[in-house]
Coordinates of C-alpha atoms in Angstrom, one line a residue:
M1 CA -37.3 -33.0 -3.2
P2 CA -36.8 -30.6 -6.2
P3 CA -35.1 -32.3 -9.0
A4 CA -31.0 -32.7 -9.4
R5 CA -29.4 -29.9 -11.1
Q6 CA -28.0 -31.0 -14.1
S7 CA -24.4 -30.3 -14.5
L8 CA -22.6 -27.9 -16.8
L9 CA -21.0 -30.6 -19.1
D10 CA -24.1 -32.6 -19.0
I11 CA -26.0 -29.6 -20.8
L12 CA -23.1 -28.8 -23.4
V13 CA -23.6 -32.6 -24.3
E14 CA -27.2 -32.3 -24.3
N15 CA -27.0 -28.9 -26.5
K16 CA -24.5 -30.8 -28.9
K17 CA -21.5 -28.4 -28.0
L18 CA -19.4 -31.6 -26.8
D19 CA -19.3 -35.0 -27.0
Q20 CA -19.5 -37.4 -24.3
K21 CA -16.1 -38.9 -24.2
T22 CA -14.8 -35.3 -24.2
A23 CA -17.2 -34.4 -21.4
Q24 CA -16.2 -37.8 -19.2
Q25 CA -11.8 -36.0 -19.5
L26 CA -13.0 -32.8 -18.7
K27 CA -14.9 -34.3 -15.5
V28 CA -11.7 -36.3 -14.5
Q29 CA -9.6 -33.1 -14.9
Q30 CA -12.1 -31.3 -12.9
L31 CA -11.6 -33.8 -10.3
S32 CA -7.9 -34.2 -10.1
S33 CA -6.8 -30.3 -10.7
Q34 CA -10.0 -28.7 -8.2
E35 CA -10.1 -25.8 -11.0
P36 CA -13.9 -24.3 -11.9
I37 CA -14.9 -26.2 -15.3
E38 CA -15.4 -22.9 -17.0
K39 CA -11.7 -22.2 -16.4
I40 CA -11.1 -25.5 -18.1
L41 CA -13.4 -24.9 -21.2
H42 CA -12.3 -21.6 -21.7
D43 CA -8.3 -22.5 -21.2
R44 CA -9.2 -25.7 -23.8
N45 CA -10.9 -23.7 -26.2
L46 CA -13.3 -26.6 -26.6
V47 CA -16.6 -24.4 -26.4
S48 CA -17.4 -20.7 -27.3
P49 CA -17.9 -18.2 -23.9
E50 CA -21.2 -17.7 -25.5
D51 CA -21.8 -21.3 -25.6
I52 CA -20.7 -21.7 -21.7
L53 CA -23.2 -18.7 -20.5
K54 CA -26.0 -20.3 -22.3
A55 CA -25.7 -23.8 -20.6
R56 CA -25.0 -21.9 -17.6
A57 CA -28.5 -20.4 -17.8
K58 CA -30.3 -23.6 -18.7
Q59 CA -28.8 -24.6 -15.7
L60 CA -30.0 -22.0 -13.3
N61 CA -33.1 -21.8 -15.1
V62 CA -32.9 -18.5 -16.4
D63 CA -32.6 -16.7 -19.8
Y64 CA -29.4 -15.8 -21.9
I65 CA -28.6 -12.4 -22.9
S66 CA -25.9 -11.1 -25.0
I67 CA -26.1 -7.0 -24.5
V68 CA -22.7 -6.3 -27.0
N69 CA -24.9 -4.3 -29.3
H70 CA -28.0 -3.1 -27.2
A71 CA -29.0 0.3 -26.7
V72 CA -30.5 0.8 -23.0
P73 CA -33.6 3.5 -23.3
Q74 CA -32.7 6.7 -20.7
E75 CA -35.6 5.8 -19.1
L76 CA -34.0 2.8 -18.1
L77 CA -30.7 4.0 -17.1
E78 CA -33.1 6.8 -14.8
M79 CA -35.3 3.4 -13.2
V80 CA -31.7 1.9 -11.9
S81 CA -28.8 4.1 -10.8
E82 CA -25.2 4.2 -12.1
Q83 CA -24.2 3.7 -8.4
V84 CA -26.3 0.6 -8.3
A85 CA -25.7 -0.7 -11.4
R86 CA -22.3 -0.6 -10.5
Q87 CA -22.5 -2.3 -6.9
Y88 CA -25.1 -5.1 -7.9
K89 CA -23.1 -5.7 -11.4
V90 CA -26.5 -5.5 -13.1
L91 CA -27.8 -3.7 -16.4
P92 CA -31.5 -3.0 -17.4
V93 CA -32.2 -3.8 -20.7
E94 CA -36.0 -3.9 -21.2
Y95 CA -39.3 -2.7 -19.9
D96 CA -42.6 -4.5 -20.2
H97 CA -45.3 -1.9 -19.6
A98 CA -47.8 -3.8 -19.8
N99 CA -46.7 -6.2 -17.1
E100 CA -44.7 -3.4 -15.5
T101 CA -41.8 -5.6 -15.2
L102 CA -38.0 -4.8 -16.1
H103 CA -35.8 -7.0 -17.7
V104 CA -32.3 -7.2 -16.1
A105 CA -29.0 -8.3 -17.0
M106 CA -27.4 -9.8 -13.8
Q107 CA -24.0 -11.7 -13.7
D108 CA -25.7 -13.1 -11.0
P109 CA -29.0 -14.3 -11.6
L110 CA -29.3 -15.7 -8.4
D111 CA -28.1 -12.8 -6.2
Y112 CA -32.0 -12.4 -4.4
Q113 CA -30.4 -9.9 -2.3
A114 CA -29.8 -7.5 -5.6
R115 CA -33.2 -8.6 -7.3
Q116 CA -35.1 -7.6 -3.7
F117 CA -33.5 -4.2 -3.8
L118 CA -33.9 -3.5 -7.7
E119 CA -37.8 -4.2 -7.0
K120 CA -38.0 -2.1 -4.2
K121 CA -35.8 0.6 -5.6
T122 CA -38.0 0.6 -8.7
G123 CA -41.3 -0.5 -7.9
K124 CA -41.1 -2.5 -10.6
T125 CA -41.0 -6.5 -10.8
I126 CA -37.6 -7.7 -11.8
K127 CA -37.0 -10.5 -14.5
P128 CA -33.1 -11.3 -14.2
Y129 CA -31.1 -12.4 -17.3
L130 CA -27.8 -14.4 -17.3
A131 CA -25.4 -12.0 -19.0
D132 CA -21.7 -12.0 -19.5
A133 CA -19.5 -10.1 -16.8
T134 CA -17.4 -8.3 -18.8
E135 CA -20.3 -7.2 -21.3
I136 CA -21.9 -5.8 -18.0
Q137 CA -19.1 -4.1 -17.2
A138 CA -18.6 -2.5 -20.3
K139 CA -21.9 -1.2 -20.9
I140 CA -22.4 0.2 -17.5
E141 CA -19.3 2.3 -18.8
E142 CA -20.7 3.1 -22.1
E143 CA -24.3 3.3 -20.8
Y144 CA -23.7 5.8 -17.8
S145 CA -20.8 7.7 -18.9
K146 CA -21.4 11.5 -20.0
S147 CA -21.3 10.1 -23.7
L148 CA -24.2 9.8 -26.4
A149 CA -27.3 8.5 -24.5
T150 CA -26.7 11.4 -21.7
E151 CA -25.9 14.4 -23.9
V152 CA -29.0 13.7 -26.2
S153 CA -31.3 12.8 -23.0
A154 CA -30.5 16.1 -21.5
A155 CA -31.6 17.7 -25.2
I156 CA -34.8 15.7 -25.4
K157 CA -35.8 16.8 -22.0
E158 CA -35.2 20.4 -23.5
T159 CA -38.1 19.6 -26.2
I160 CA -40.8 17.8 -24.1
T161 CA -41.5 21.0 -22.0
P162 CA -45.4 22.0 -22.7
R163 CA -44.0 24.6 -25.0
V164 CA -42.6 22.2 -27.4
K165 CA -45.6 19.6 -26.6
T166 CA -48.3 21.7 -28.2
V167 CA -46.2 22.4 -31.3
V168 CA -48.4 22.1 -34.5
A169 CA -47.9 21.0 -38.0
E170 CA -47.1 24.8 -39.3
R171 CA -44.3 25.1 -36.1
I172 CA -42.1 22.4 -37.5
G173 CA -39.7 25.1 -39.3
E174 CA -39.3 26.6 -35.9
L175 CA -38.5 23.9 -33.9
I176 CA -36.1 22.0 -36.5
R177 CA -34.3 25.2 -36.0
E178 CA -34.4 25.1 -32.0
P179 CA -31.2 24.0 -29.9
P180 CA -32.3 21.1 -28.8
I181 CA -32.6 19.3 -32.0
A182 CA -29.3 21.0 -33.0
R183 CA -27.5 19.1 -30.2
I184 CA -29.0 16.0 -30.8
V185 CA -27.9 15.7 -34.8
S186 CA -24.8 17.2 -33.6
T187 CA -23.8 14.5 -31.1
I188 CA -25.5 11.8 -33.3
L189 CA -22.4 13.1 -36.1
E190 CA -19.9 13.8 -33.1
F191 CA -20.4 9.9 -32.2
A192 CA -20.0 8.5 -35.6
V193 CA -17.0 10.7 -36.2
K194 CA -15.2 9.3 -33.2
S195 CA -15.9 5.6 -33.5
R196 CA -15.0 5.4 -36.8
A197 CA -18.6 4.4 -38.1
S198 CA -19.1 4.1 -42.0
D199 CA -23.0 4.8 -41.7
V200 CA -25.6 5.9 -39.5
H201 CA -28.8 4.7 -39.8
I202 CA -31.8 6.5 -38.2
E203 CA -34.8 4.0 -38.0
P204 CA -38.2 4.6 -37.0
Q205 CA -40.4 1.9 -35.5
E206 CA -43.9 2.0 -33.6
Q207 CA -43.0 3.0 -30.7
R208 CA -39.3 4.7 -31.0
T209 CA -36.9 5.7 -32.8
R210 CA -33.7 3.5 -33.1
V211 CA -29.9 4.7 -34.0
R212 CA -27.7 2.4 -35.6
Y213 CA -24.1 2.9 -36.4
R214 CA -22.3 0.5 -39.0
I215 CA -19.2 0.1 -37.3
D216 CA -15.9 -1.7 -38.7
G217 CA -18.5 -3.7 -41.4
L218 CA -21.0 -4.4 -38.9
L219 CA -24.0 -2.6 -37.6
S220 CA -24.7 -1.4 -33.6
E221 CA -27.5 0.0 -32.0
K222 CA -25.9 2.6 -30.1
L223 CA -29.0 5.4 -29.0
V224 CA -32.8 4.7 -29.1
L225 CA -35.0 8.2 -29.5
P226 CA -38.3 9.2 -28.4
K227 CA -40.8 8.5 -31.0
S228 CA -42.0 12.4 -30.4
V229 CA -38.8 14.2 -31.6
H230 CA -38.3 11.7 -35.0
E231 CA -39.6 14.1 -37.3
A232 CA -37.7 17.3 -36.3
V233 CA -34.4 15.6 -36.4
I234 CA -35.4 13.8 -39.9
S235 CA -35.9 17.6 -40.8
R236 CA -32.8 18.8 -39.3
I237 CA -31.0 16.5 -41.4
K238 CA -33.0 17.2 -44.8
I239 CA -32.6 20.7 -44.5
L240 CA -28.9 20.3 -43.8
S241 CA -28.8 18.1 -46.7
D242 CA -30.7 20.6 -48.9
M243 CA -33.8 18.5 -49.4
K244 CA -37.3 18.8 -49.5
I245 CA -38.6 19.0 -45.7
D246 CA -42.2 18.9 -46.9
E247 CA -42.0 16.0 -49.3
R248 CA -42.0 12.5 -47.5
R249 CA -43.6 10.1 -49.5
I250 CA -40.8 9.5 -52.1
P251 CA -37.1 8.6 -51.6
Q252 CA -35.0 11.8 -51.5
D253 CA -31.0 12.1 -51.9
G254 CA -28.5 14.7 -50.3
R255 CA -24.9 15.9 -49.0
F256 CA -23.7 18.2 -46.6
N257 CA -20.3 18.1 -44.7
F258 CA -19.5 17.8 -41.1
K259 CA -16.2 19.2 -39.4
M260 CA -15.3 18.5 -36.0
G261 CA -11.6 19.7 -35.1
E262 CA -9.5 19.2 -37.7
E263 CA -11.4 16.4 -39.3
E264 CA -14.1 16.9 -42.3
T265 CA -16.4 14.0 -43.2
D266 CA -18.8 14.2 -46.5
L267 CA -22.2 12.9 -45.6
R268 CA -24.4 10.9 -47.8
V269 CA -27.6 11.4 -47.4
S270 CA -30.8 9.3 -48.2
T271 CA -34.3 8.8 -47.4
L272 CA -36.7 6.2 -47.3
P273 CA -40.6 6.5 -46.4
T274 CA -41.5 3.5 -44.4
I275 CA -44.8 2.6 -42.5
H276 CA -43.6 4.3 -39.2
G277 CA -42.0 7.4 -41.1
E278 CA -38.7 8.5 -43.1
K279 CA -35.7 6.6 -42.5
V280 CA -32.4 8.2 -42.9
V281 CA -29.2 6.6 -43.4
M282 CA -25.9 8.6 -43.6
R283 CA -22.7 7.4 -45.3
L284 CA -19.6 8.9 -44.0
L285 CA -17.0 9.9 -46.6
K286 CA -13.9 11.4 -44.8
K287 CA -12.3 14.1 -46.8
T288 CA -9.1 14.4 -44.6
G289 CA -6.8 11.6 -43.7
G290 CA -5.8 10.4 -47.8
I291 CA -6.5 7.3 -49.5
P292 CA -4.8 4.4 -48.2
D293 CA -2.1 2.4 -50.4
L294 CA -2.1 -1.0 -51.3
P295 CA -0.5 -2.9 -48.8
D296 CA -2.3 -1.0 -46.6
L297 CA -5.8 -2.6 -47.7
G298 CA -4.0 -5.8 -47.3
L299 CA -3.0 -6.6 -50.4
D300 CA 0.4 -8.5 -50.6
G301 CA 2.7 -10.7 -52.2
L302 CA 2.1 -12.1 -55.7
A303 CA -1.0 -10.4 -55.9
L304 CA 0.4 -7.5 -55.1
K305 CA 3.0 -8.2 -57.7
N306 CA 0.5 -9.0 -60.5
L307 CA -1.6 -6.5 -59.7
E308 CA 1.0 -3.8 -60.3
E309 CA 2.1 -5.2 -63.4
A310 CA -1.2 -5.2 -64.9
M311 CA -1.3 -1.6 -63.7
T312 CA 1.5 -0.5 -66.0
R313 CA -0.3 -1.9 -69.1
P314 CA -1.0 0.9 -71.7
Y315 CA -4.5 -1.0 -72.4
G316 CA -6.5 -3.7 -71.2
I317 CA -9.1 -4.2 -68.5
I318 CA -8.6 -5.0 -64.8
L319 CA -11.6 -6.3 -62.9
V320 CA -12.2 -5.9 -59.1
T321 CA -15.3 -8.4 -57.9
G322 CA -17.3 -8.5 -54.7
P323 CA -20.3 -8.0 -53.5
T324 CA -21.8 -5.0 -52.2
G325 CA -19.8 -3.2 -49.1
S326 CA -16.6 -5.5 -50.0
G327 CA -14.4 -2.4 -50.3
K328 CA -14.0 -2.5 -54.6
T329 CA -14.4 1.4 -54.8
T330 CA -11.8 1.7 -52.1
T331 CA -9.2 -0.6 -53.7
L332 CA -9.8 1.2 -57.2
Y333 CA -9.1 4.5 -55.5
S334 CA -5.7 3.4 -54.4
V335 CA -5.1 1.8 -57.8
L336 CA -5.6 5.3 -59.5
S337 CA -3.7 7.2 -56.6
R338 CA -0.9 4.9 -57.7
I339 CA -1.1 6.3 -61.2
N340 CA -2.1 9.3 -61.0
K341 CA 1.0 11.3 -63.1
I342 CA 0.9 14.8 -64.4
H343 CA 1.3 13.3 -68.0
T344 CA -1.8 10.5 -67.9
N345 CA -5.1 11.7 -68.6
I346 CA -7.5 9.4 -66.0
M347 CA -11.3 10.0 -66.0
T348 CA -14.2 8.1 -64.1
L349 CA -17.7 7.7 -64.4
E350 CA -19.5 6.6 -60.7
D351 CA -22.3 6.0 -59.0
P352 CA -22.2 8.4 -56.8
V353 CA -18.6 9.9 -56.6
E354 CA -17.5 8.4 -53.5
Y355 CA -13.6 10.5 -52.9
Q356 CA -12.1 13.1 -54.5
I357 CA -9.3 13.0 -56.2
A358 CA -7.0 15.9 -57.1
G359 CA -6.1 15.6 -61.1
I360 CA -8.6 13.0 -61.7
N361 CA -11.7 14.1 -63.7
Q362 CA -14.5 12.4 -62.3
V363 CA -18.1 12.3 -63.7
Q364 CA -21.2 10.9 -61.5
I365 CA -23.8 9.2 -63.5
N366 CA -27.4 10.6 -63.8
P367 CA -29.7 8.6 -65.4
G368 CA -32.8 11.1 -64.9
A369 CA -30.5 13.4 -67.1
G370 CA -29.4 10.7 -69.9
L371 CA -26.0 10.2 -68.5
T372 CA -25.4 6.4 -67.5
F373 CA -22.4 4.2 -67.5
A374 CA -22.8 3.8 -71.6
S375 CA -23.6 7.1 -72.7
G376 CA -21.1 8.5 -70.4
L377 CA -18.4 5.5 -71.9
R378 CA -19.2 7.0 -75.2
S379 CA -18.5 10.5 -74.5
F380 CA -15.5 9.8 -72.8
L381 CA -13.9 8.0 -75.5
R382 CA -14.0 12.1 -77.5
Q383 CA -12.1 12.9 -73.8
D384 CA -8.6 11.6 -75.2
P385 CA -8.4 9.6 -71.7
N386 CA -5.7 7.2 -71.4
I387 CA -7.4 5.7 -68.2
I388 CA -11.1 5.0 -67.9
L389 CA -12.6 3.9 -64.5
V390 CA -16.5 2.8 -65.1
G391 CA -17.9 2.1 -61.4
E392 CA -19.7 -1.4 -62.2
I393 CA -20.4 -3.2 -65.3
R394 CA -24.0 -4.0 -65.2
D395 CA -25.5 -4.4 -69.0
K396 CA -24.0 -5.9 -72.2
E397 CA -23.9 -2.4 -74.0
T398 CA -21.3 -0.7 -71.1
A399 CA -19.5 -4.3 -71.4
G400 CA -19.4 -4.1 -75.1
L401 CA -18.3 -0.6 -74.7
A402 CA -15.3 -1.1 -72.2
V403 CA -13.9 -4.0 -74.3
Q404 CA -13.9 -1.1 -77.3
A405 CA -12.4 1.2 -75.1
A406 CA -9.4 -1.6 -74.0
L407 CA -9.5 -2.9 -78.2
T408 CA -8.7 1.1 -78.9
G409 CA -5.9 1.9 -76.5
H410 CA -7.2 2.6 -73.5
L411 CA -6.8 1.0 -70.2
V412 CA -10.2 0.1 -68.4
F413 CA -10.6 -0.5 -64.5
S414 CA -14.4 -1.4 -63.8
T415 CA -16.2 -3.6 -61.2
L416 CA -18.6 -6.6 -61.1
H417 CA -20.8 -8.3 -58.7
T418 CA -19.4 -12.1 -58.4
N419 CA -18.2 -14.0 -55.6
N420 CA -15.0 -15.1 -56.7
S421 CA -12.3 -14.2 -59.6
S422 CA -12.8 -17.0 -62.1
T423 CA -16.6 -16.3 -62.0
A424 CA -15.9 -12.7 -63.6
I425 CA -15.5 -14.5 -67.5
P426 CA -18.4 -16.5 -67.6
R427 CA -20.6 -13.1 -66.3
L428 CA -19.1 -11.2 -68.9
F429 CA -19.6 -14.2 -71.6
D430 CA -23.6 -13.6 -70.3
M431 CA -23.3 -9.9 -71.2
E432 CA -22.3 -11.2 -75.1
V433 CA -18.4 -10.3 -75.1
E434 CA -16.7 -12.3 -77.4
S435 CA -14.6 -15.0 -75.9
F436 CA -11.3 -13.9 -78.4
L437 CA -11.8 -10.4 -77.7
M438 CA -12.1 -11.0 -73.9
A439 CA -8.7 -13.0 -73.8
S440 CA -7.3 -10.1 -75.8
V441 CA -7.9 -7.4 -73.3
L442 CA -8.7 -8.6 -69.8
H443 CA -5.2 -8.8 -67.6
A444 CA -6.6 -9.4 -64.5
A445 CA -9.2 -10.0 -62.2
L446 CA -9.1 -9.5 -58.5
A447 CA -12.0 -10.6 -55.8
Q448 CA -12.1 -9.4 -52.3
R449 CA -13.9 -9.4 -48.9
I450 CA -13.1 -7.2 -45.9
T451 CA -13.0 -8.4 -42.2
R452 CA -12.1 -7.3 -39.1
R453 CA -8.6 -6.9 -37.4
I454 CA -8.0 -8.1 -34.0
C455 CA -7.9 -5.3 -31.8
P456 CA -3.7 -4.4 -31.0
H457 CA -4.9 -3.2 -27.7
C458 CA -6.0 -6.4 -26.1
I459 CA -5.0 -9.2 -28.2
E460 CA -4.3 -13.0 -27.1
N461 CA -2.8 -15.8 -28.3
Y462 CA -4.8 -19.3 -27.9
D463 CA -4.3 -22.9 -29.3
P464 CA -7.0 -24.0 -32.0
D465 CA -9.2 -27.1 -31.5
P466 CA -7.7 -29.9 -33.3
E467 CA -10.6 -29.5 -36.5
T468 CA -9.9 -25.9 -36.7
A469 CA -5.8 -26.6 -36.8
A470 CA -6.5 -29.8 -39.6
D471 CA -9.1 -27.6 -41.5
I472 CA -6.4 -24.8 -41.6
R473 CA -3.6 -27.4 -43.0
E474 CA -6.0 -28.6 -45.5
V475 CA -7.0 -25.5 -47.0
L476 CA -3.0 -23.8 -47.0
G477 CA -1.6 -27.0 -48.1
N478 CA 1.9 -26.2 -49.0
L479 CA 1.6 -22.8 -48.5
L480 CA 2.3 -24.1 -44.7
P481 CA 5.4 -26.0 -43.7
K482 CA 4.2 -29.6 -42.1
N483 CA 6.0 -29.2 -38.7
Q484 CA 4.5 -25.6 -38.1
K485 CA 2.9 -25.4 -34.7
I486 CA -0.7 -23.5 -35.7
V487 CA -1.1 -20.8 -32.7
L488 CA -4.2 -18.2 -33.5
A489 CA -5.1 -14.8 -31.8
R490 CA -8.3 -13.0 -30.8
G491 CA -9.1 -9.9 -28.7
K492 CA -10.4 -10.3 -25.7
G493 CA -12.1 -6.7 -25.7
C494 CA -11.1 -3.4 -24.4
E495 CA -12.4 0.6 -23.6
E496 CA -10.5 1.3 -27.2
C497 CA -12.4 -1.5 -29.2
G498 CA -15.5 -1.1 -27.0
H499 CA -14.9 -4.7 -25.8
L500 CA -15.6 -6.2 -29.1
G501 CA -12.0 -7.6 -29.8
Y502 CA -12.1 -6.0 -33.3
R503 CA -10.4 -2.7 -34.3
G504 CA -10.3 -1.5 -38.2
R505 CA -10.6 -3.9 -41.5
V506 CA -8.6 -5.6 -43.7
G507 CA -9.1 -7.0 -46.7
I508 CA -8.6 -10.6 -48.0
F509 CA -7.8 -10.8 -51.8
E510 CA -7.6 -13.5 -54.9
L511 CA -6.1 -12.3 -57.7
L512 CA -6.4 -14.1 -61.2
K513 CA -3.7 -13.4 -63.6
V514 CA -5.0 -14.3 -67.5
S515 CA -2.0 -15.9 -68.4
E516 CA -1.7 -17.4 -71.9
N517 CA -2.6 -20.8 -70.6
I518 CA -6.0 -19.4 -69.0
S519 CA -6.7 -17.2 -72.3
K520 CA -6.7 -20.3 -74.3
M521 CA -9.3 -21.2 -71.7
I522 CA -11.8 -18.1 -72.5
I523 CA -11.2 -18.8 -75.9
S524 CA -12.4 -22.5 -75.7
H525 CA -15.2 -21.1 -73.1
S526 CA -13.9 -23.2 -69.9
S527 CA -16.0 -23.1 -66.6
A528 CA -15.2 -21.0 -64.2
G529 CA -14.1 -24.1 -61.8
E530 CA -11.6 -25.1 -64.9
I531 CA -10.0 -21.6 -65.1
E532 CA -9.8 -21.4 -61.3
K533 CA -8.0 -25.0 -61.2
Q534 CA -5.7 -24.0 -63.7
A535 CA -4.9 -20.3 -62.0
R536 CA -4.3 -22.1 -58.4
A537 CA -1.3 -24.5 -60.6
E538 CA 0.3 -21.2 -61.8
G539 CA 0.2 -20.0 -58.5
M540 CA -3.1 -18.2 -57.5
I541 CA -3.8 -18.0 -53.6
T542 CA -7.4 -18.4 -53.1
M543 CA -9.5 -15.9 -51.0
K544 CA -9.8 -18.2 -48.2
Q545 CA -5.9 -18.7 -48.1
D546 CA -5.1 -15.4 -48.3
G547 CA -7.5 -15.0 -45.0
Y548 CA -6.3 -18.1 -43.3
L549 CA -2.4 -16.7 -44.0
K550 CA -3.7 -13.2 -42.4
V551 CA -5.3 -15.5 -39.3
L552 CA -1.7 -17.1 -38.7
A553 CA -0.4 -13.7 -39.0
K554 CA -2.6 -12.8 -36.1
V555 CA -4.0 -10.2 -38.5
T556 CA -7.5 -11.2 -37.8
T557 CA -9.8 -14.2 -36.7
I558 CA -10.8 -17.2 -38.2
Q559 CA -14.3 -16.8 -37.7
E560 CA -14.1 -13.2 -39.2
V561 CA -12.6 -15.3 -42.6
L562 CA -15.4 -17.9 -42.3
R563 CA -18.1 -15.2 -42.1
V564 CA -16.6 -13.2 -45.4
A565 CA -15.3 -15.6 -47.6
E566 CA -17.5 -19.0 -47.1
S567 CA -20.1 -18.8 -50.2

C-alpha cells in the first residue's frame, strides 16, 4: 500500500510555519465547522497564502512556482493557445529543449485529463507545477492579451525573414532603422510609460534577452526577446541617445525624449558591456505632471513642521539621508519648489540633473572636464547665491566647503548615504568637519525610505496575528492609545495594480531637529545612539514608527515597512 498522504497542517508544522498546539486547535475547528482548512488558515491569517501553497505542493508531491514576475516567452504562448489556457487554468512557464519537456503552472496539478490533453496537443512531456489560481488567471490575461509580448512578437516575426537572417555586419545600420526594430523599441517604451516604470533594463543572457521594468521600486520581468534581435535593438536605442553604435567595449551615457500622447518623458540611457553583449538601462523622468509637494511624498506631522521651520532659516545646512533609490533627490526638489521665489537665487550642483525646475540655476557635474562637487561649489560662492543644493557630500573637501558656505550666510541642502538621521553626524566627523562648526550650522537631518502604497482598488482589512500586534504596540509606545484595536490592510490584487496589491509609493521619514541640547552633544562628540535617544526624548518619531503609523492609517503594509526600514 502507498504511504498515507500527510495532512496540510502536519506539513505546515514540519515546515515550522505553525506550532503543534495551534495545528491541533485548527483540526478541532475544522471538524466542528466543516470548512476547508485553507479557508480557516486564510481567515485567521496564521500563515501566508504562499506558505499554504508550498505545503499543498508538498502534499501533492509536485513543485510550487510563483509566476507573478515571470515573463512567458512567445514560443510557449504559441504552444498552448489562450483558449486551452483558460479552459484548463494552466500557463506554460518554461521549455526544456534537451528533454522536450514543457513546464506548466496549474491550478490543479493532479488534473490528469488536462495534462493528457496538453501532451497530445503539444507533443511534449508535461511537468506540472502548483501555482496560485488568481496568479494564473492574471497571467493569462496579461500574457495572451494584445499587449507587450504579442505586439513585440509580431515585430520579431518580421525580423526573422530570410532577408534579415542573412544580414552581415555592414548592414546593421540599415537593419536598426527598419520598422520591426523601431516598433519593438517603441513598444518597450510605451509599456514603461503606461506601467509607471522608473527604469527599464534590457539584459543579454546566453540564450535570450530579457526586459525588466522597475515598477514601484521593484524589478519584474515582463518580456523575453530572442538573442537574434538584441544587437539591433541596442543599436536603435544608442542612435536615439546619440551614442556611438560601433563602440561596444566601454560604457556610454546618453539621453533622449519620448512623447506618448500628452505625456513627455526624458530618458537617461546607460550602456554597459557584459560577457553576453551590451546591457542597457533607461531611467524614465517625467517632464509632465510637476514635482510632488512634501505632504504628497508622505511627510506630515511634527517632521513636516520641523523641516518647514528649518527651510525658512537664512543660512545653515539641511541634510537628507538614505541609501540609493530612497527618494532623496525627489524630496530635495519638493523642498526647492516650495522655497523657489523670484527674489531668491537658488543654484544646484547635481550628478546628474534629474528634473528641470523653472527659475533655478541647475548645473551638472563633469569630472572629466574638472567640474566636481568641490570645484563647482567654489564657483557657486562667486555667483551670489541665497540657496545652494549640493547633490551629495562625498568627501572631506566638499563637506568643508558646504560648512564654509553655510557659515558665510547661505542655506545649503545636500544628501548623505547613512541608515538613519543620527548617523549623519558621525559621518561628517569622519569627513573631518569640526564639531563646533557642525553644531552651529546643522539645522536638521532627514532620513527616509520608500514603501509601496496599498492599491486603493482592491484594499481589504484584516486582523493581524498577536505577535504582529504586540510588535506594533511595542514600537509605537505612547503614540498608540492603549485600548485601540489594531486593524491592518492589504491589497488583494486586481487589474489596476497588476495583481500585486500595490499601486504607487509613499515615503517614511525620520527628522532629527538639531536643538540646543543636541548641539551640545555634537560639540562633545556624543555617539549616534546617544543623539538619537535625546532626539526621541524631544519628540522625534523614528522611521519605523512613522512606517507603522502609515500601516495603521492603511496607506502601506507592515511587510513593506519591515522590508525597507529594518537595518
